[in-house]
PDB file of C-alpha atoms in Angstrom:
ATOM      1  CA  MET A 179       0.000   0.000   0.000  1.00 80.00           C
ATOM      2  CA  PRO A 180       1.592   3.322  -1.056  1.00 86.00           C
ATOM      3  CA  HIS A 181       2.298   5.835   1.687  1.00 95.00           C
ATOM      4  CA  VAL A 182       0.521   8.545  -0.335  1.00 94.00           C
ATOM      5  CA  THR A 183      -2.768   8.323  -2.186  1.00 93.00           C
ATOM      6  CA  LEU A 184      -2.083   8.148  -5.909  1.00 92.00           C
ATOM      7  CA  PRO A 185      -4.760   8.529  -8.577  1.00 93.00           C
ATOM      8  CA  ALA A 186      -5.765   5.404 -10.476  1.00 91.00           C
ATOM      9  CA  GLY A 187      -4.212   4.877 -13.874  1.00 89.00           C
ATOM     10  CA  LEU A 188      -0.669   6.033 -13.129  1.00 90.00           C
ATOM     11  CA  MET A 189       2.277   3.982 -14.284  1.00 89.00           C
ATOM     12  CA  PRO A 190       3.764   1.745 -11.583  1.00 91.00           C
ATOM     13  CA  GLY A 191       6.882   2.681  -9.630  1.00 93.00           C
ATOM     14  CA  THR A 192       8.879   5.849 -10.071  1.00 94.00           C
ATOM     15  CA  PRO A 193       7.190   6.890 -13.363  1.00 94.00           C
ATOM     16  CA  GLY A 194       3.860   6.975 -11.532  1.00 93.00           C
ATOM     17  CA  LEU A 195       5.353   9.227  -8.874  1.00 95.00           C
ATOM     18  CA  MET A 196       6.727  11.481 -11.619  1.00 95.00           C
ATOM     19  CA  GLN A 197       3.244  11.656 -13.153  1.00 94.00           C
ATOM     20  CA  TYR A 198       1.689  12.321  -9.741  1.00 95.00           C
ATOM     21  CA  ARG A 199       3.865  15.348  -9.025  1.00 94.00           C
ATOM     22  CA  GLN A 200       4.876  16.692 -12.417  1.00 94.00           C
ATOM     23  CA  GLU A 201       6.634  19.752 -10.960  1.00 96.00           C
ATOM     24  CA  THR A 202       9.313  17.435  -9.597  1.00 96.00           C
ATOM     25  CA  GLY A 203       8.742  14.606 -12.063  1.00 96.00           C
ATOM     26  CA  ARG A 204       9.731  16.623 -15.122  1.00 96.00           C
ATOM     27  CA  PRO A 205      13.212  17.577 -13.880  1.00 97.00           C
ATOM     28  CA  LEU A 206      13.783  14.058 -12.527  1.00 97.00           C
ATOM     29  CA  SER A 207      12.858  12.509 -15.874  1.00 96.00           C
ATOM     30  CA  GLU A 208      14.988  15.108 -17.695  1.00 96.00           C
ATOM     31  CA  LEU A 209      17.964  14.160 -15.523  1.00 97.00           C
ATOM     32  CA  ALA A 210      17.451  10.476 -16.362  1.00 97.00           C
ATOM     33  CA  GLU A 211      17.187  11.387 -20.054  1.00 96.00           C
ATOM     34  CA  VAL A 212      20.513  13.234 -20.013  1.00 97.00           C
ATOM     35  CA  LEU A 213      22.327  10.619 -17.948  1.00 97.00           C
ATOM     36  CA  LEU A 214      21.038   7.515 -19.697  1.00 97.00           C
ATOM     37  CA  ARG A 215      20.083   8.489 -23.254  1.00 95.00           C
ATOM     38  CA  ASP A 216      22.078  11.512 -24.473  1.00 95.00           C
ATOM     39  CA  GLU A 217      25.113  11.042 -26.705  1.00 95.00           C
ATOM     40  CA  HIS A 218      27.963   9.568 -24.701  1.00 97.00           C
ATOM     41  CA  THR A 219      31.072   7.427 -25.001  1.00 98.00           C
ATOM     42  CA  LEU A 220      29.351   4.839 -22.788  1.00 98.00           C
ATOM     43  CA  SER A 221      26.517   3.113 -24.613  1.00 97.00           C
ATOM     44  CA  ARG A 222      22.932   3.457 -23.449  1.00 97.00           C
ATOM     45  CA  ALA A 223      23.041  -0.232 -22.515  1.00 97.00           C
ATOM     46  CA  GLU A 224      26.119   0.344 -20.319  1.00 98.00           C
ATOM     47  CA  ARG A 225      24.578   3.348 -18.578  1.00 98.00           C
ATOM     48  CA  GLU A 226      21.318   1.471 -17.981  1.00 98.00           C
ATOM     49  CA  LEU A 227      23.412  -1.376 -16.589  1.00 98.00           C
ATOM     50  CA  ILE A 228      25.037   1.013 -14.098  1.00 98.00           C
ATOM     51  CA  ALA A 229      21.535   2.128 -13.039  1.00 98.00           C
ATOM     52  CA  ALA A 230      20.392  -1.488 -12.693  1.00 98.00           C
ATOM     53  CA  TYR A 231      23.514  -2.449 -10.744  1.00 98.00           C
ATOM     54  CA  VAL A 232      23.028   0.344  -8.193  1.00 98.00           C
ATOM     55  CA  SER A 233      19.330  -0.568  -7.949  1.00 98.00           C
ATOM     56  CA  VAL A 234      20.247  -4.194  -7.149  1.00 98.00           C
ATOM     57  CA  LEU A 235      22.571  -2.994  -4.404  1.00 98.00           C
ATOM     58  CA  ASN A 236      19.771  -0.803  -3.027  1.00 98.00           C
ATOM     59  CA  GLU A 237      17.318  -3.734  -3.259  1.00 97.00           C
ATOM     60  CA  CYS A 238      14.902  -1.618  -5.307  1.00 97.00           C
ATOM     61  CA  ARG A 239      12.955  -4.242  -7.218  1.00 96.00           C
ATOM     62  CA  PHE A 240      11.131  -1.808  -9.520  1.00 96.00           C
ATOM     63  CA  CYS A 241      14.257   0.018 -10.699  1.00 97.00           C
ATOM     64  CA  THR A 242      16.259  -3.209 -10.928  1.00 97.00           C
ATOM     65  CA  ASN A 243      13.648  -4.828 -13.156  1.00 96.00           C
ATOM     66  CA  THR A 244      13.075  -1.734 -15.288  1.00 96.00           C
ATOM     67  CA  HIS A 245      16.690  -0.771 -15.922  1.00 97.00           C
ATOM     68  CA  SER A 246      17.977  -4.313 -16.333  1.00 97.00           C
ATOM     69  CA  GLU A 247      15.274  -4.836 -18.981  1.00 96.00           C
ATOM     70  CA  MET A 248      16.210  -1.560 -20.677  1.00 96.00           C
ATOM     71  CA  SER A 249      19.879  -2.535 -20.708  1.00 97.00           C
ATOM     72  CA  ALA A 250      19.032  -5.995 -22.045  1.00 97.00           C
ATOM     73  CA  GLN A 251      16.929  -4.540 -24.858  1.00 96.00           C
ATOM     74  CA  GLN A 252      19.825  -2.335 -25.962  1.00 96.00           C
ATOM     75  CA  HIS A 253      22.676  -4.825 -25.649  1.00 93.00           C
ATOM     76  CA  PRO A 254      23.461  -7.455 -28.304  1.00 91.00           C
ATOM     77  CA  GLU A 255      23.812 -10.193 -25.664  1.00 92.00           C
ATOM     78  CA  GLY A 256      20.584  -9.115 -23.967  1.00 93.00           C
ATOM     79  CA  ARG A 257      19.266 -10.536 -20.719  1.00 95.00           C
ATOM     80  CA  SER A 258      21.968 -13.196 -20.402  1.00 96.00           C
ATOM     81  CA  LEU A 259      24.730 -10.618 -20.078  1.00 97.00           C
ATOM     82  CA  VAL A 260      22.734  -8.334 -17.794  1.00 98.00           C
ATOM     83  CA  ASP A 261      21.986 -11.197 -15.407  1.00 97.00           C
ATOM     84  CA  LYS A 262      25.671 -12.176 -15.293  1.00 98.00           C
ATOM     85  CA  VAL A 263      26.725  -8.605 -14.511  1.00 98.00           C
ATOM     86  CA  LEU A 264      24.113  -8.167 -11.800  1.00 98.00           C
ATOM     87  CA  ALA A 265      25.125 -11.465 -10.202  1.00 97.00           C
ATOM     88  CA  ASP A 266      28.881 -10.730 -10.222  1.00 97.00           C
ATOM     89  CA  HIS A 267      30.241  -7.871 -12.291  1.00 97.00           C
ATOM     90  CA  VAL A 268      33.866  -8.838 -11.615  1.00 97.00           C
ATOM     91  CA  SER A 269      33.566 -12.218 -13.369  1.00 97.00           C
ATOM     92  CA  ALA A 270      31.032 -11.081 -15.994  1.00 97.00           C
ATOM     93  CA  PRO A 271      32.116 -10.990 -19.648  1.00 97.00           C
ATOM     94  CA  ILE A 272      32.294  -7.195 -19.901  1.00 98.00           C
ATOM     95  CA  SER A 273      35.167  -4.832 -20.581  1.00 98.00           C
ATOM     96  CA  PRO A 274      37.688  -4.127 -17.818  1.00 98.00           C
ATOM     97  CA  LYS A 275      36.688  -0.462 -18.103  1.00 98.00           C
ATOM     98  CA  LEU A 276      33.033  -1.216 -17.370  1.00 98.00           C
ATOM     99  CA  LYS A 277      34.060  -3.485 -14.472  1.00 98.00           C
ATOM    100  CA  ALA A 278      36.092  -0.608 -13.001  1.00 98.00           C
ATOM    101  CA  LEU A 279      33.205   1.822 -13.473  1.00 98.00           C
ATOM    102  CA  LEU A 280      30.773  -0.598 -11.805  1.00 98.00           C
ATOM    103  CA  THR A 281      33.180  -0.855  -8.877  1.00 98.00           C
ATOM    104  CA  ILE A 282      32.993   2.928  -8.559  1.00 98.00           C
ATOM    105  CA  ALA A 283      29.195   2.781  -8.855  1.00 98.00           C
ATOM    106  CA  GLY A 284      29.046   0.246  -6.031  1.00 98.00           C
ATOM    107  CA  ALA A 285      31.227   2.460  -3.848  1.00 98.00           C
ATOM    108  CA  VAL A 286      28.947   5.449  -4.499  1.00 98.00           C
ATOM    109  CA  GLN A 287      25.957   3.343  -3.456  1.00 98.00           C
ATOM    110  CA  GLU A 288      27.699   2.685  -0.138  1.00 98.00           C
ATOM    111  CA  SER A 289      28.852   6.295   0.387  1.00 97.00           C
ATOM    112  CA  GLY A 290      30.413   8.984  -1.729  1.00 96.00           C
ATOM    113  CA  HIS A 291      33.401   8.740   0.594  1.00 98.00           C
ATOM    114  CA  ALA A 292      33.817   5.069  -0.336  1.00 98.00           C
ATOM    115  CA  VAL A 293      35.091   6.047  -3.800  1.00 98.00           C
ATOM    116  CA  THR A 294      38.876   5.915  -3.588  1.00 98.00           C
ATOM    117  CA  GLU A 295      41.644   7.366  -5.693  1.00 98.00           C
ATOM    118  CA  ARG A 296      42.719   3.781  -6.349  1.00 98.00           C
ATOM    119  CA  MET A 297      39.310   2.980  -7.895  1.00 98.00           C
ATOM    120  CA  VAL A 298      39.440   6.091 -10.048  1.00 98.00           C
ATOM    121  CA  GLU A 299      43.007   5.355 -11.170  1.00 98.00           C
ATOM    122  CA  ALA A 300      42.012   1.761 -11.981  1.00 98.00           C
ATOM    123  CA  ALA A 301      39.165   3.055 -14.165  1.00 98.00           C
ATOM    124  CA  ARG A 302      41.507   5.509 -15.873  1.00 98.00           C
ATOM    125  CA  GLY A 303      44.007   2.696 -16.381  1.00 98.00           C
ATOM    126  CA  GLU A 304      41.310   0.788 -18.265  1.00 98.00           C
ATOM    127  CA  GLY A 305      40.628   3.787 -20.497  1.00 98.00           C
ATOM    128  CA  ALA A 306      37.812   5.564 -18.635  1.00 98.00           C
ATOM    129  CA  THR A 307      37.631   9.285 -19.294  1.00 98.00           C
ATOM    130  CA  ASP A 308      36.921  11.929 -16.680  1.00 98.00           C
ATOM    131  CA  ILE A 309      33.433  12.371 -18.171  1.00 98.00           C
ATOM    132  CA  GLU A 310      32.766   8.624 -17.892  1.00 98.00           C
ATOM    133  CA  ILE A 311      33.939   8.603 -14.275  1.00 98.00           C
ATOM    134  CA  HIS A 312      31.916  11.731 -13.517  1.00 98.00           C
ATOM    135  CA  ASP A 313      28.778  10.358 -15.111  1.00 98.00           C
ATOM    136  CA  THR A 314      29.159   6.959 -13.427  1.00 98.00           C
ATOM    137  CA  VAL A 315      29.236   8.703 -10.049  1.00 98.00           C
ATOM    138  CA  LEU A 316      26.273  10.884 -10.998  1.00 98.00           C
ATOM    139  CA  ILE A 317      24.210   7.956 -12.371  1.00 98.00           C
ATOM    140  CA  SER A 318      24.953   6.032  -9.175  1.00 98.00           C
ATOM    141  CA  ALA A 319      24.051   8.933  -6.904  1.00 98.00           C
ATOM    142  CA  ALA A 320      20.902   9.705  -8.896  1.00 98.00           C
ATOM    143  CA  PHE A 321      19.766   6.102  -8.770  1.00 98.00           C
ATOM    144  CA  CYS A 322      20.243   5.971  -5.031  1.00 98.00           C
ATOM    145  CA  MET A 323      17.776   8.890  -4.970  1.00 98.00           C
ATOM    146  CA  TYR A 324      15.369   7.319  -7.499  1.00 98.00           C
ATOM    147  CA  ASN A 325      15.478   3.981  -5.626  1.00 98.00           C
ATOM    148  CA  ARG A 326      14.718   5.631  -2.303  1.00 98.00           C
ATOM    149  CA  TYR A 327      11.986   7.764  -3.896  1.00 97.00           C
ATOM    150  CA  CYS A 328      10.246   4.647  -5.216  1.00 97.00           C
ATOM    151  CA  ASP A 329      10.703   2.442  -2.153  1.00 97.00           C
ATOM    152  CA  GLY A 330      10.345   5.251   0.392  1.00 97.00           C
ATOM    153  CA  LEU A 331       6.797   5.904  -0.795  1.00 97.00           C
ATOM    154  CA  ALA A 332       6.024   2.165  -1.043  1.00 95.00           C
ATOM    155  CA  VAL A 333       4.573   2.507  -4.534  1.00 92.00           C
ATOM    156  CA  VAL A 334       2.991  -0.397  -6.356  1.00 85.00           C
ATOM    157  CA  VAL A 335       5.632  -2.635  -7.901  1.00 91.00           C
ATOM    158  CA  PRO A 336       4.590  -5.358 -10.353  1.00 92.00           C
ATOM    159  CA  GLU A 337       5.657  -8.854  -9.326  1.00 91.00           C
ATOM    160  CA  ASP A 338       5.785 -10.374 -12.815  1.00 92.00           C
ATOM    161  CA  PRO A 339       9.068  -9.535 -14.602  1.00 88.00           C
ATOM    162  CA  ALA A 340       7.224  -9.659 -17.947  1.00 92.00           C
ATOM    163  CA  THR A 341       5.293  -6.553 -16.854  1.00 91.00           C
ATOM    164  CA  TYR A 342       8.461  -4.495 -17.205  1.00 93.00           C
ATOM    165  CA  VAL A 343       9.080  -5.389 -20.844  1.00 93.00           C
ATOM    166  CA  PRO A 344       6.502  -3.079 -22.496  1.00 92.00           C
ATOM    167  CA  MET A 345       7.313  -0.202 -20.136  1.00 89.00           C
ATOM    168  CA  ALA A 346      11.041  -0.566 -20.814  1.00 92.00           C
ATOM    169  CA  THR A 347      10.366  -0.851 -24.552  1.00 93.00           C
ATOM    170  CA  ALA A 348       8.376   2.398 -24.478  1.00 91.00           C
ATOM    171  CA  ILE A 349      11.110   4.243 -22.584  1.00 92.00           C
ATOM    172  CA  VAL A 350      13.836   2.894 -24.887  1.00 92.00           C
ATOM    173  CA  ARG A 351      11.756   4.087 -27.854  1.00 93.00           C
ATOM    174  CA  ASP A 352      10.318   7.377 -26.524  1.00 92.00           C
ATOM    175  CA  GLY A 353      12.677   8.440 -23.732  1.00 91.00           C
ATOM    176  CA  TYR A 354      12.204   9.258 -20.095  1.00 91.00           C
ATOM    177  CA  SER A 355      10.006  12.291 -20.738  1.00 87.00           C
ATOM    178  CA  MET A 356       7.115   9.860 -21.129  1.00 85.00           C
ATOM    179  CA  CYS A 357       7.450   9.075 -17.425  1.00 86.00           C
ATOM    180  CA  ALA A 358       6.339  12.528 -16.291  1.00 80.00           C
ATOM    181  CA  ARG A 359       3.450  13.014 -18.716  1.00 78.00           C
ATOM    182  CA  GLY A 360       0.114  13.824 -17.168  1.00 58.00           C
ATOM    183  CA  HIS A 361      -2.345  11.313 -15.794  1.00 47.00           C
TER     184      HIS A 361
END
């Protein structure tokens, strides 16, 4: 049962909250759009994977399911790769650079102070740019907020993983702005 009364017909999870309070929902969805969909040296699939990874660490089922599905839809190896990364990013078949960035993301989830110079230097050593390091930290920090927003208000979260497929498909196609559209 959500902690606030939401009108019927809203999307589940965080998008529903963004629709409920559009004054805050619009800038939150715009931030997600910039971080996860704008042109970048990290692919959309990689950035969605960072969001999913942080969401797993935060035990946010809605964001984990949504962003892992979005990453899977945009990655050639799909769900198989995403599941391997979320289970153990260190042994997953991804680039050393992405492994280093996910290590930074995990540290951010713990505390901003948990990010060490050694982690940053390891990411740089694998070819990560300052922008990629910056945006990994920002995606991680933002998803800690989004995860707590969703879970802190106890919004409705679909149980069936198949429920997330059409929502993720729509966001991949239309962008995050769809999340804050009126109800």
